[in-house]
Short mmCIF file of C-alpha atoms and ligand atoms in Angstrom, two decimals:
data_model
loop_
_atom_site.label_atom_id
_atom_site.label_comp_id
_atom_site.label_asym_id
_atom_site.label_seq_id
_atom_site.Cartn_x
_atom_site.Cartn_y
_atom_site.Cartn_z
CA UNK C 524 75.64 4.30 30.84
CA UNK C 525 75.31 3.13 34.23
CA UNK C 526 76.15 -0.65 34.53
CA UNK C 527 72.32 -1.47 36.28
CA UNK C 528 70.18 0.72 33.67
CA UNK C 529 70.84 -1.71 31.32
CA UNK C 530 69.02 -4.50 33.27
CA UNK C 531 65.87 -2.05 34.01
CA UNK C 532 65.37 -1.30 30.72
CA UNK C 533 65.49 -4.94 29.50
CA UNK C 534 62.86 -5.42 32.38
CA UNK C 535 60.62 -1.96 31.23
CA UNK C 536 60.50 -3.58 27.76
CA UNK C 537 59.54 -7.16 29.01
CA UNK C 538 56.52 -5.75 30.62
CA UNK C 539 56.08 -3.51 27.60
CA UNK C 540 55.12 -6.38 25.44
CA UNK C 541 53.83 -8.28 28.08
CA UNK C 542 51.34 -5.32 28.20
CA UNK C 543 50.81 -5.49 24.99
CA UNK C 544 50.14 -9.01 24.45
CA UNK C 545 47.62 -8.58 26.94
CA UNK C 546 45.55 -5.90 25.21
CA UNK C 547 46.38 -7.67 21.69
CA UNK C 548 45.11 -11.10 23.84
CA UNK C 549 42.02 -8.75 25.23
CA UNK C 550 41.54 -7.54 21.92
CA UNK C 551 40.91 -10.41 20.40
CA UNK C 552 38.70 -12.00 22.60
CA UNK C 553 36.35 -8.73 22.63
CA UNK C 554 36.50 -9.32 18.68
CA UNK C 555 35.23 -12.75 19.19
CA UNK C 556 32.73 -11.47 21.58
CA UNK C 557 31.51 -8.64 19.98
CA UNK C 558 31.27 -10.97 16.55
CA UNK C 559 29.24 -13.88 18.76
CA UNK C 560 26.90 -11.36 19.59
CA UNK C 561 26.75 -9.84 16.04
CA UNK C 562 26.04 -13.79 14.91
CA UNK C 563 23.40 -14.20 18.19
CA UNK C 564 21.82 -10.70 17.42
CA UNK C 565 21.72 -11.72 13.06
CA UNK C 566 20.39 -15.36 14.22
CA UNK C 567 17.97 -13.76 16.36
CA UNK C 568 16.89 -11.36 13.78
CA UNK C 569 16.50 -13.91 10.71
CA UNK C 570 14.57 -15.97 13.24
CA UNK C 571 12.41 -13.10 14.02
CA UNK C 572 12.42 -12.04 10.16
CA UNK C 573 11.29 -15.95 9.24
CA UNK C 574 8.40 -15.78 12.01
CA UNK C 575 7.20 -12.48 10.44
CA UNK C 576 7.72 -13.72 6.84
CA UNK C 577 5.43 -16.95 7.95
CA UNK C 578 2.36 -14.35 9.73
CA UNK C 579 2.56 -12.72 6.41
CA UNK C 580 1.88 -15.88 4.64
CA UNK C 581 -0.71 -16.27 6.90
CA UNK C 582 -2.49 -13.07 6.04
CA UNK C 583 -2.99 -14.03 2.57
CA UNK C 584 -4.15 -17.46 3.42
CA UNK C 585 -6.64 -15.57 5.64
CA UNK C 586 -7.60 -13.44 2.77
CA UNK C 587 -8.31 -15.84 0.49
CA UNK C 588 -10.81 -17.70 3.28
CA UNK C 589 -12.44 -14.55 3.72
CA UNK C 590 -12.69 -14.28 -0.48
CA UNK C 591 -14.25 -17.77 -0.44
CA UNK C 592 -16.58 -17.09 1.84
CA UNK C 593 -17.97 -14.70 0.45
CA UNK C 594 -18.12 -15.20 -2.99
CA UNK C 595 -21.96 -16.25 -3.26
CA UNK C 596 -21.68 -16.53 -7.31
CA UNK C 597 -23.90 -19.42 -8.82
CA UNK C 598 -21.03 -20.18 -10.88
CA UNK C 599 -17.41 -20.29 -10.16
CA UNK C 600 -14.74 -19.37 -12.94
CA UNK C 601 -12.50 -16.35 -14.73
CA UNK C 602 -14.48 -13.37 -13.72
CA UNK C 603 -14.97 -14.16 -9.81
CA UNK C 604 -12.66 -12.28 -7.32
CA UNK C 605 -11.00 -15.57 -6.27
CA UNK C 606 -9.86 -16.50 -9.96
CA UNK C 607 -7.69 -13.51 -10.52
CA UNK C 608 -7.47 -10.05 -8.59
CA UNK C 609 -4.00 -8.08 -8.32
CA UNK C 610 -5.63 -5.72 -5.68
CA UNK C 611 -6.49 -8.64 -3.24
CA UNK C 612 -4.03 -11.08 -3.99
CA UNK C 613 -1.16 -9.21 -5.59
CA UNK C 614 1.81 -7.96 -3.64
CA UNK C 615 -0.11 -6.62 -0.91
CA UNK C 616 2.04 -4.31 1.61
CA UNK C 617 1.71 -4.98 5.14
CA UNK C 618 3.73 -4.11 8.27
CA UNK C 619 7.49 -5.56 7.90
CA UNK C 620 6.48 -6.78 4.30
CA UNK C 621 3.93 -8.12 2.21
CA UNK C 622 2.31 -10.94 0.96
CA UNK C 623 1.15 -12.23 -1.97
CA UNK C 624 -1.32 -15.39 -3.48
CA UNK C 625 -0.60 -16.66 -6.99
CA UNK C 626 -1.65 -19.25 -8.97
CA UNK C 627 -0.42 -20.53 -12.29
CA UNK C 628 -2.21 -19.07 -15.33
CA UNK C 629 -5.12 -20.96 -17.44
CA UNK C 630 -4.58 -22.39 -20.33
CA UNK C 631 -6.13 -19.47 -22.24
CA UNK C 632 -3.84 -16.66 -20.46
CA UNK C 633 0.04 -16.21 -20.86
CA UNK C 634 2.13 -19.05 -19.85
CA UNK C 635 4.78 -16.87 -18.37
CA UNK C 636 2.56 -15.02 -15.69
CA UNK C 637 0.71 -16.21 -12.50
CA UNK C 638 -2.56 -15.86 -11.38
CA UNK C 639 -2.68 -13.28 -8.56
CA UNK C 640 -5.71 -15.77 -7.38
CA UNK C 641 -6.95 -19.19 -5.93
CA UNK C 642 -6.19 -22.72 -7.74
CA UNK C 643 -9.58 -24.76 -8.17
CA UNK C 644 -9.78 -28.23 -7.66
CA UNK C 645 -12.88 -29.07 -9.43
CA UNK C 646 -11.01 -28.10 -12.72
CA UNK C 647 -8.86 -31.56 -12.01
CA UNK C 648 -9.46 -35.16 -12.01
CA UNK C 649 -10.03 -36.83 -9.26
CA UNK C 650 -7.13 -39.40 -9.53
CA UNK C 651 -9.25 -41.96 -6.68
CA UNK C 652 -11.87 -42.03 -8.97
CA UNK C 653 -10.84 -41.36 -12.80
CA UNK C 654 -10.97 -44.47 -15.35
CA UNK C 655 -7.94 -45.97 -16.35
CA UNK C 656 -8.46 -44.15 -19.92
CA UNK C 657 -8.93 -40.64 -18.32
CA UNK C 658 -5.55 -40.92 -16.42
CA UNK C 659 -3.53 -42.00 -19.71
CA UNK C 660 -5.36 -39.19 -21.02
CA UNK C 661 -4.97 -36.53 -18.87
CA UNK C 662 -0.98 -37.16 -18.37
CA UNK C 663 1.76 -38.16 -20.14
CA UNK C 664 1.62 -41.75 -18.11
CA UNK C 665 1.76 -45.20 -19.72
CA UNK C 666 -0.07 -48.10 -19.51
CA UNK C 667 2.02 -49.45 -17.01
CA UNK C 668 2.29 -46.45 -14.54
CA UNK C 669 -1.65 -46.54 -14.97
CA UNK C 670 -2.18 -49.64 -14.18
CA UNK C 671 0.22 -49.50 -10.94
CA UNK C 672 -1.77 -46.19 -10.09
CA UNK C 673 -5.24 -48.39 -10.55
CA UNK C 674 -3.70 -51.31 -8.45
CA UNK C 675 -1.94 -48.92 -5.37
CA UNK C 676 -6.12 -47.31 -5.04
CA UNK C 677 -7.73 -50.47 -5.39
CA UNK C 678 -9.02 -52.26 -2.45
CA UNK C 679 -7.92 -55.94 -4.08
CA UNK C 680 -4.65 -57.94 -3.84
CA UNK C 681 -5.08 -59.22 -7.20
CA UNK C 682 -2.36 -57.85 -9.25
CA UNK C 683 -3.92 -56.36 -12.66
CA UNK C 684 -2.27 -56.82 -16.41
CA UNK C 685 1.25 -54.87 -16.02
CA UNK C 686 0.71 -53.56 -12.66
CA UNK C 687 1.64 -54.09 -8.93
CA UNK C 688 -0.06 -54.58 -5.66
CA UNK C 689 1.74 -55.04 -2.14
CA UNK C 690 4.28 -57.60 -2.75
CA UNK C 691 6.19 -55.76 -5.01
CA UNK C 692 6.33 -52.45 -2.73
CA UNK C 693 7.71 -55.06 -0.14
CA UNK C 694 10.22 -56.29 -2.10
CA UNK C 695 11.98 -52.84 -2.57
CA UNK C 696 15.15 -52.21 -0.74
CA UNK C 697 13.24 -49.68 1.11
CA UNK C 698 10.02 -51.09 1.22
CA UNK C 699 6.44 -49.78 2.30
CA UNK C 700 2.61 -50.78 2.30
CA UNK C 701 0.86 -50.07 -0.32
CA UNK C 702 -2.48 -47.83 -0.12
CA UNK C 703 -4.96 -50.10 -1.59
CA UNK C 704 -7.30 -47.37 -0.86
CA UNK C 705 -7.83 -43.89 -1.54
CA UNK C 706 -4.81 -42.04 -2.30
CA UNK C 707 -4.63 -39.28 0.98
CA UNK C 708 -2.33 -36.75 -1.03
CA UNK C 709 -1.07 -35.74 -4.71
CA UNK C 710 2.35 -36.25 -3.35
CA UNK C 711 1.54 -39.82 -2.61
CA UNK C 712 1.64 -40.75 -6.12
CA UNK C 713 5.16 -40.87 -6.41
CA UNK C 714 5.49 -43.77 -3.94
CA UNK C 715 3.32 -45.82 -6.94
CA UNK C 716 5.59 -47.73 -8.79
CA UNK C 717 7.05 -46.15 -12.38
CA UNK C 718 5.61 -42.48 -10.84
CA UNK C 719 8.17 -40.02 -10.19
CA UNK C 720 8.69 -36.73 -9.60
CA UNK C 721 9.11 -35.81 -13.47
CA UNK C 722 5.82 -37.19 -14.37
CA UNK C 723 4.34 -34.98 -11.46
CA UNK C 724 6.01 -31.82 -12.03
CA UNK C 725 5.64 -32.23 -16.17
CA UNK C 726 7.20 -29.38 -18.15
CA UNK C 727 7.22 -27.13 -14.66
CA UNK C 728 10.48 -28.32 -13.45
CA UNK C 729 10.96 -25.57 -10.32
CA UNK C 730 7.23 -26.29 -9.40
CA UNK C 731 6.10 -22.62 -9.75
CA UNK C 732 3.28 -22.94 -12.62
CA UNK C 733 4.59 -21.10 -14.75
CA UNK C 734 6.86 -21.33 -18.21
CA UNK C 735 10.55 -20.66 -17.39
CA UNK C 736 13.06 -19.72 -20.29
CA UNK C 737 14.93 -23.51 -19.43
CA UNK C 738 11.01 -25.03 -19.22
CA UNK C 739 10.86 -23.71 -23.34
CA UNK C 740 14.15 -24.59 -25.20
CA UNK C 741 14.27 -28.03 -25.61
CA UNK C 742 16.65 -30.42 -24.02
CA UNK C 743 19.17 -27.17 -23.87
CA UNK C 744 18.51 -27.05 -20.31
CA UNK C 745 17.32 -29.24 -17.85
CA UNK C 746 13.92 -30.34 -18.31
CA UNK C 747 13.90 -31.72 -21.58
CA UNK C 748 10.66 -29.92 -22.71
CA UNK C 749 8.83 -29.42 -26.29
CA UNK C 750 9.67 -25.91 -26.66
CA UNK C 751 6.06 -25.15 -27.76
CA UNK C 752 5.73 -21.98 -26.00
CA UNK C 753 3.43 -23.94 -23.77
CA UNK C 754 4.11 -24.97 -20.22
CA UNK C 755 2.96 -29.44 -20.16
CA UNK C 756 1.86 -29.65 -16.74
CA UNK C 757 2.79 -32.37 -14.59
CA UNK C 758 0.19 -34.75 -12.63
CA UNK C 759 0.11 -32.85 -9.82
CA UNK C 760 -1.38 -30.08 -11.55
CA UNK C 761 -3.49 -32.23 -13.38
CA UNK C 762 -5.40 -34.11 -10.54
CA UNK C 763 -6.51 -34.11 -7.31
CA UNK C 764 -7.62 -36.08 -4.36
CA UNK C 765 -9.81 -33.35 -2.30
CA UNK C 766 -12.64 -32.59 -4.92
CA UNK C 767 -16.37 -33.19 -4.71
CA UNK C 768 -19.45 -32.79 -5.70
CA UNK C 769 -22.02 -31.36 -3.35
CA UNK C 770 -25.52 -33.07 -3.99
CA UNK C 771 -27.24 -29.70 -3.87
CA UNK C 772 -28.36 -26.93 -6.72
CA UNK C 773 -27.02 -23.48 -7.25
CA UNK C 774 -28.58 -22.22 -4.58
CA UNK C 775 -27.61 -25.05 -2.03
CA UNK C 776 -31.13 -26.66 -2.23
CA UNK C 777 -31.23 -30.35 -1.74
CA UNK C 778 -32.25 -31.54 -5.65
CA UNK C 779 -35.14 -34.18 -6.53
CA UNK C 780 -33.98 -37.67 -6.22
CA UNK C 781 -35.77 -39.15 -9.23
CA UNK C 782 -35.56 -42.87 -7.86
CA UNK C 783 -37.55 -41.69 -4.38
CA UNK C 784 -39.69 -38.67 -5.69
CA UNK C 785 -43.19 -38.90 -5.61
CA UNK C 786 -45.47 -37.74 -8.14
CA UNK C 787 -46.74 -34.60 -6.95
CA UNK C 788 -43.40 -33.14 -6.35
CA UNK C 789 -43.05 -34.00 -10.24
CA UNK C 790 -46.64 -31.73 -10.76
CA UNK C 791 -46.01 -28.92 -8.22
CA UNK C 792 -42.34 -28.40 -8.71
CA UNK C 793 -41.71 -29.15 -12.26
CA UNK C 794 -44.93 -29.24 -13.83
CA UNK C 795 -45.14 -32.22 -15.00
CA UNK C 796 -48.46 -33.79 -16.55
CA UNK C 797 -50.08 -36.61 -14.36
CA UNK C 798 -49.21 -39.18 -16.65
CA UNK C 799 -45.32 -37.86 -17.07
CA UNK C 800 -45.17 -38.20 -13.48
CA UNK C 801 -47.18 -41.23 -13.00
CA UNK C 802 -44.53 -43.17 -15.90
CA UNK C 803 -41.65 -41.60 -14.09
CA UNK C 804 -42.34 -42.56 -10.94
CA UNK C 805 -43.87 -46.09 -11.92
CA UNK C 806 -40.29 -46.54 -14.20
CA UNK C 807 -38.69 -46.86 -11.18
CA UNK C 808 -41.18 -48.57 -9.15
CA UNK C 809 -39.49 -52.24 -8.95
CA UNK C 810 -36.13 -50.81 -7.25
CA UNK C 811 -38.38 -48.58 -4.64
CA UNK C 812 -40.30 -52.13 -2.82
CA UNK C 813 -36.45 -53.08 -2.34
CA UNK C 814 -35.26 -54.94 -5.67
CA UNK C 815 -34.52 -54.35 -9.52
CA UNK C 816 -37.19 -55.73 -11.79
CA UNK C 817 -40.21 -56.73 -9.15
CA UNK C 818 -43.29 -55.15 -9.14
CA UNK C 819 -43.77 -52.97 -11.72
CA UNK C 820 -40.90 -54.35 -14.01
CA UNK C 821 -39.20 -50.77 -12.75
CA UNK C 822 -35.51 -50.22 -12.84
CA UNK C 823 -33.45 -47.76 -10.91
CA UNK C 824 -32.37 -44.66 -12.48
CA UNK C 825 -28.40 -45.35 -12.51
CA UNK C 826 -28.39 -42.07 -15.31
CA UNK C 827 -30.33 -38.73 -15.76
CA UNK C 828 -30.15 -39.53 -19.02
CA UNK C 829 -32.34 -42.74 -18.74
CA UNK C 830 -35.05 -39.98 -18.01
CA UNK C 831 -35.37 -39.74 -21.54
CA UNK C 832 -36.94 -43.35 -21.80
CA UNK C 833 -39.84 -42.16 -19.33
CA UNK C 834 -42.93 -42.57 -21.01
CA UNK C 835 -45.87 -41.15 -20.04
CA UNK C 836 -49.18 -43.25 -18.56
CA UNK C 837 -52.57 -42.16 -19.37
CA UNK C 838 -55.42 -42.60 -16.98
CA UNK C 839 -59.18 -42.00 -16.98
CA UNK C 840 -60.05 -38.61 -15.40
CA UNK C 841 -55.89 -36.76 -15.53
CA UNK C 842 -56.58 -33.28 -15.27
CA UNK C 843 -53.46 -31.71 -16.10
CA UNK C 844 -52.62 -27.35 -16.01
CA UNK C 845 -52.49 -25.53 -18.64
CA UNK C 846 -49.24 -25.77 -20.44
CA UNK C 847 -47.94 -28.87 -18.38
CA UNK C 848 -44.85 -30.72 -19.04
CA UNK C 849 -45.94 -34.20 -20.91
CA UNK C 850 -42.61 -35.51 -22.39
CA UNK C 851 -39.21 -35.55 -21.16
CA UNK C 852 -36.69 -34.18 -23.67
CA UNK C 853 -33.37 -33.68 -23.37
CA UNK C 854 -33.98 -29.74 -23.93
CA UNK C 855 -35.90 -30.52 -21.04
CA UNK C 856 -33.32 -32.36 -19.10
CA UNK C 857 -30.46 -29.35 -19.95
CA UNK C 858 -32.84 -27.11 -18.50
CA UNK C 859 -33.31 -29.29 -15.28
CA UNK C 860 -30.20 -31.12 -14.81
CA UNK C 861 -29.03 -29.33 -11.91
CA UNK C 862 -32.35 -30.09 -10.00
CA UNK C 863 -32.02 -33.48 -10.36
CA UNK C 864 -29.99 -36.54 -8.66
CA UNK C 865 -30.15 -39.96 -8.16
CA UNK C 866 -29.41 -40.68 -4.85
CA UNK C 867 -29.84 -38.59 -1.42
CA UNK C 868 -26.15 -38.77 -0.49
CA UNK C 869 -24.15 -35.08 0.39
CA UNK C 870 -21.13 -35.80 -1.73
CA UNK C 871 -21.15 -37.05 -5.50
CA UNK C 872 -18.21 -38.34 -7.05
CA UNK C 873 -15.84 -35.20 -8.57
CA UNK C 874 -17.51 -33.36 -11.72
CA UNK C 875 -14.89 -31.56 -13.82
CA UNK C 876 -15.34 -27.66 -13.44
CA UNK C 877 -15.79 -26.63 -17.40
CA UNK C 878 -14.75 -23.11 -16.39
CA UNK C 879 -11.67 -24.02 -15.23
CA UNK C 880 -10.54 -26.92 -15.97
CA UNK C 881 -7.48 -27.13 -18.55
CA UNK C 882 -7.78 -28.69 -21.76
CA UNK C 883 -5.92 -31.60 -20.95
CA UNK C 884 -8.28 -32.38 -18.19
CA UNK C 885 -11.47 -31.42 -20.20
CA UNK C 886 -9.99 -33.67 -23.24
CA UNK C 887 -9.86 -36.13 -20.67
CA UNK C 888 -13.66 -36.23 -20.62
CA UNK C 889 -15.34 -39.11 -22.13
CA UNK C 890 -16.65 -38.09 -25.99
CA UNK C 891 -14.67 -34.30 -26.08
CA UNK C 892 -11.78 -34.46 -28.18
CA UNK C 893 -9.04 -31.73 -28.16
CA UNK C 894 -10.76 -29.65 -30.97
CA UNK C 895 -14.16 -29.56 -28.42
CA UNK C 896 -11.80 -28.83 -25.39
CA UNK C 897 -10.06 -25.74 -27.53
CA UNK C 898 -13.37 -24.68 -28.29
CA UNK C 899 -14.65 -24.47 -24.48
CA UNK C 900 -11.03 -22.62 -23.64
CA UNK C 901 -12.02 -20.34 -26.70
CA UNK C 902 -15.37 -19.72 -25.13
CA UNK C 903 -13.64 -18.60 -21.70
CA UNK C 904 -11.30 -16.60 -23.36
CA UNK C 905 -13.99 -14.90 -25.51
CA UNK C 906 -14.95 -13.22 -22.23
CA UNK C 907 -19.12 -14.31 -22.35
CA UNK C 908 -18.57 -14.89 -18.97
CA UNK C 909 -18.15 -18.42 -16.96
CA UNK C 910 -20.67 -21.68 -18.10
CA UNK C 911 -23.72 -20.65 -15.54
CA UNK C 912 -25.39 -24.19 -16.05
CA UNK C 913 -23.93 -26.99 -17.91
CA UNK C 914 -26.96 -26.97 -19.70
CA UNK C 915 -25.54 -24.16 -21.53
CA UNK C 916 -23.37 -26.76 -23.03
CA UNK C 917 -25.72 -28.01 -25.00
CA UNK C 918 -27.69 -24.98 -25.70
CA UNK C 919 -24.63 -22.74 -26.70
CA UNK C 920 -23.58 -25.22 -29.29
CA UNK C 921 -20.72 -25.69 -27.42
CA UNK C 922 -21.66 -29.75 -27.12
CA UNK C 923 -23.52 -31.81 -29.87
CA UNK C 924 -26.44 -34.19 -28.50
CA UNK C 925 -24.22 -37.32 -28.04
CA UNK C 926 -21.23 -35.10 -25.89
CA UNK C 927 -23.94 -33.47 -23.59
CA UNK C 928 -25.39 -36.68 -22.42
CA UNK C 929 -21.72 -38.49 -22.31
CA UNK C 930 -21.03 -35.84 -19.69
CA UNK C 931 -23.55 -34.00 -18.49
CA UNK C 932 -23.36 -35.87 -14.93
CA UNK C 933 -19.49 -35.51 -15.38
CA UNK C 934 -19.01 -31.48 -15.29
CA UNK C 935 -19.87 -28.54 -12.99
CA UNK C 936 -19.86 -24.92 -13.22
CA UNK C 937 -19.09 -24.72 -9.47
CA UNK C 938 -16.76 -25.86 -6.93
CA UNK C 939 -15.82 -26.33 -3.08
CA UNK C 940 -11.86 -27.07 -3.33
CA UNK C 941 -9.44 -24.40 -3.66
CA UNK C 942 -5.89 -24.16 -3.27
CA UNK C 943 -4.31 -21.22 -1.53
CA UNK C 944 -0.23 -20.72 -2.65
CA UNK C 945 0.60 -17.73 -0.79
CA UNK C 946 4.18 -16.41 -0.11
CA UNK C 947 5.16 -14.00 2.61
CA UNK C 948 8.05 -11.56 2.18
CA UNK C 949 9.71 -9.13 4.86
CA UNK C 950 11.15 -6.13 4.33
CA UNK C 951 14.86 -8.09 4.30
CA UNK C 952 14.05 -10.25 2.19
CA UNK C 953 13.05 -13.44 3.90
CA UNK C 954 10.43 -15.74 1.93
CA UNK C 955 7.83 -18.10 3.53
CA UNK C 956 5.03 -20.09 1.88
CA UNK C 957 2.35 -21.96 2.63
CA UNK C 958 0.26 -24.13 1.19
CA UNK C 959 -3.17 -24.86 2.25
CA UNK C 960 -6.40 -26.38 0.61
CA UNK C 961 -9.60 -25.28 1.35
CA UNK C 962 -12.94 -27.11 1.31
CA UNK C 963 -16.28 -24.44 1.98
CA UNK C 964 -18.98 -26.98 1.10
CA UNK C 965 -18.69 -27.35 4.97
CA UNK C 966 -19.81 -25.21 7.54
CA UNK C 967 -17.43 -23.63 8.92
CA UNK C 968 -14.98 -24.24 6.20
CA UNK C 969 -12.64 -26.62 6.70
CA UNK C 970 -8.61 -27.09 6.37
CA UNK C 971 -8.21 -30.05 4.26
CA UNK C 972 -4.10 -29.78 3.87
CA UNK C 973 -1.86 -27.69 4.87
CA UNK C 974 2.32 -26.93 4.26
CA UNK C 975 4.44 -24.14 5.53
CA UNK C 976 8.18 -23.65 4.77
CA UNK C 977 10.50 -24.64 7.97
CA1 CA T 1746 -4.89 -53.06 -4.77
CA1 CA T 1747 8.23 -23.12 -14.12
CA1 CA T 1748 14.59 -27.29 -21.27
CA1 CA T 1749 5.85 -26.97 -23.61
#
């Protein structure tokens, strides 16, 4: 061996691995490149995939609008395209994925499957307007919370028996004003005090309406539940704060104010006898010249059901038609009730929707025990058909005298709130929901909440 090669080769293998910690160097950073673009292009991709996942959200929220708007039924229940329909509101495929609107079951279908349909508002109470009683009785609330809940709507300062106005929502570590006013959302409940989110989700612990395995065995698993084969729901299935009642008939015709009518309308439209119609309208007499008992000694209607006190008046020369109404009855009144208000404002306080309501909420109802609200659920489930008038009430039995006229001005067989849970899913997998509620006693219909996933 020659005494230099020695030297060249040591140099030839210097730049050997030089080399190759260059391309091992190279290498690596091209793997870090090539894996920030893989993570860039994914990002960009799950981005894209959450957009489309949201749109096809959107397209069943659209759907249902378009279902509600054209649903021109008299009566709104089981039965009606927006209460249950797998072919409109079931997994429905679309480009990318599909979308779907569910809603959880009544109480007279299986607890362990949703709706593929709308949730209606009108089968809740209206938790700004319920009595104290109807709120302990709808929910699993005590005195207490109750009487915090009356205290956080009510206008007043003045702190009831057991409950809590602002002070004590100021004295919190984290305080905050209380309403002392309408509650805005269901949600807002939990900032009364003793409300939390177990006494709004109930039994339904993962919030999807329906009964889970861990939602039916007990304190096993998380909830604690009664294991009843029956899902308990939670206030905010329970009540709302969006329902109405629109002051017009079934066919969205302004109805007969009995305190203002006048006595023809009484002959022509309902064909009353003069002297019906001349004791109606004279009942009521005193509070039309501007106060209660002048005049005529008349009162103003604050019931239908006072109707049924109307006597009739008698004068020389009444001519009445043949067959003409001379007596106010409450046959009469069952027959008529959806004619007939007491004042000329739009909106009515919330009536509970007897086709849809739950039988918590209906046993909530002033005079209907639980054995009466299983007996409306058996009705629905017998498949007659939804309540057309809540007349029917009365004349299908389903009511005795005393129930109808607790609640006849307290129920509907229609409604204008609805609740649209639909859920978006792409093709990879990604899920988005929204949540909107929808009021169509307005025209056009309006958007009165709204929640999308982030
Ligand atoms: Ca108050
Ligand atoms: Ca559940
Ligand atoms: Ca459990
Ligand atoms: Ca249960």
């Amino acid at each position: 061996m020659r005494p230099s090669a020695l030297p060249r080769l040591r140099r030839s293998g210097v730049a050997l691995i030089a080399v190759m910690w260059v391309i091992l160097v190279a290498g690596l950073l091209l793997l870090g490149l090539t894996l920030r673009i893989r993570a860039t292009l994914l990002m960009a991709h799950n981005e894209l995939e959450c957009v489309r996942a949201h749109w096809l959200a959107r397209a069943g929220v659209e759907q249902a609008l378009a279902v509600l708007s054209a649903d021109a039924a008299a009566a709104d229940g089981p039965g009606d395209l927006w209460y249950d329909d797998e072919l409109t509101f079931g997994p429905t495929e679309l480009t990318g994925g599909s979308f779907m609107v569910t809603a959880p079951p009544g109480d007279e279908d299986a607890p362990d499957r949703p709706r593929f349909g709308l949730i209606d508002h009108a089968g809740r109470l209206n938790v700004n307007e319920a009595e104290a009683q109807q709120l302990a009785a709808v929910s699993t609330l005590e005195d207490w919370q109750v009487a915090a809940l009356l205290d956080w709507r009510d206008s007043d300062t003045q702190v009831s028996p057991n409950g809590a106005e602002g002070p004590f929502y100021e004295g919190l570590p984290h305080p905050y004003a209380i309403r002392n006013g309408p509650l805005r959302t269901i949600d807002e409940l939990r900032l009364v005090r003793g409300i939390d989110q177990a006494d709004l989700a109930g039994e339904d612990a993962n919030d999807n309406g329906i009964l889970d395995a861990h939602e039916n065995d007990g304190a096993a698993r998380w909830p604690d539940d009664n294991a009843d084969g029956r899902l308990q729901a939670g206030l905010a299935r329970l009540v709302t704060v969006y329902a109405y009642e629109l002051n017009r008939d079934a066919d969205g015709n302004e109805r007969v104010n009995v305190n203002t009518v006048d006595e023809q309308t009484l002959i022509d439209r309902f064909s009353f006898s003069k002297a019906l119609a001349r004791g109606l309208v004279n009942h009521s007499s005193g509070s039309r010249q501007g106060g209660d008992r002048q005049g005529g000694g008349g009162q103003r209607f604050g019931s239908l059901m006072d109707l049924l006190d109307v006597k009739g008046r008698r004068e020389e020369g009444d001519e009445d038609a043949d067959g003409a109404v001379t007596e106010i009855t409450l046959a009469w009144l069952a027959a008529n009730l959806d004619a007939l208000t007491l004042t000329d404002d739009e909106r009515l306080p919330a009536r509970v929707n007897v086709n849809t309501a739950s039988g918590a909420v209906l046993a909530s109802l002033p005079q209907i025990n639980a054995e009466t609200a299983a007996s409306i659920l058996r009705r629905r489930a017998s498949g007659s058909g939804p309540v057309l008038a809540v007349g029917e009430l009365l004349t299908g039995r389903v009511l005795s005298e005393d129930q109808f006229k607790a609640v006849a001005e307290k129920v509907t067989v229609r409604s204008n709130v609805f609740e649209i849970r639909s859920t978006g899913v792409t093709r990879w997998g990604i899920r988005q929901s929204i949540v909107a509620i929808a009021d169509r006693g307005t025209t056009p219909m309006s958007i009165l909440y709204w929640y999308q996933d982030e």
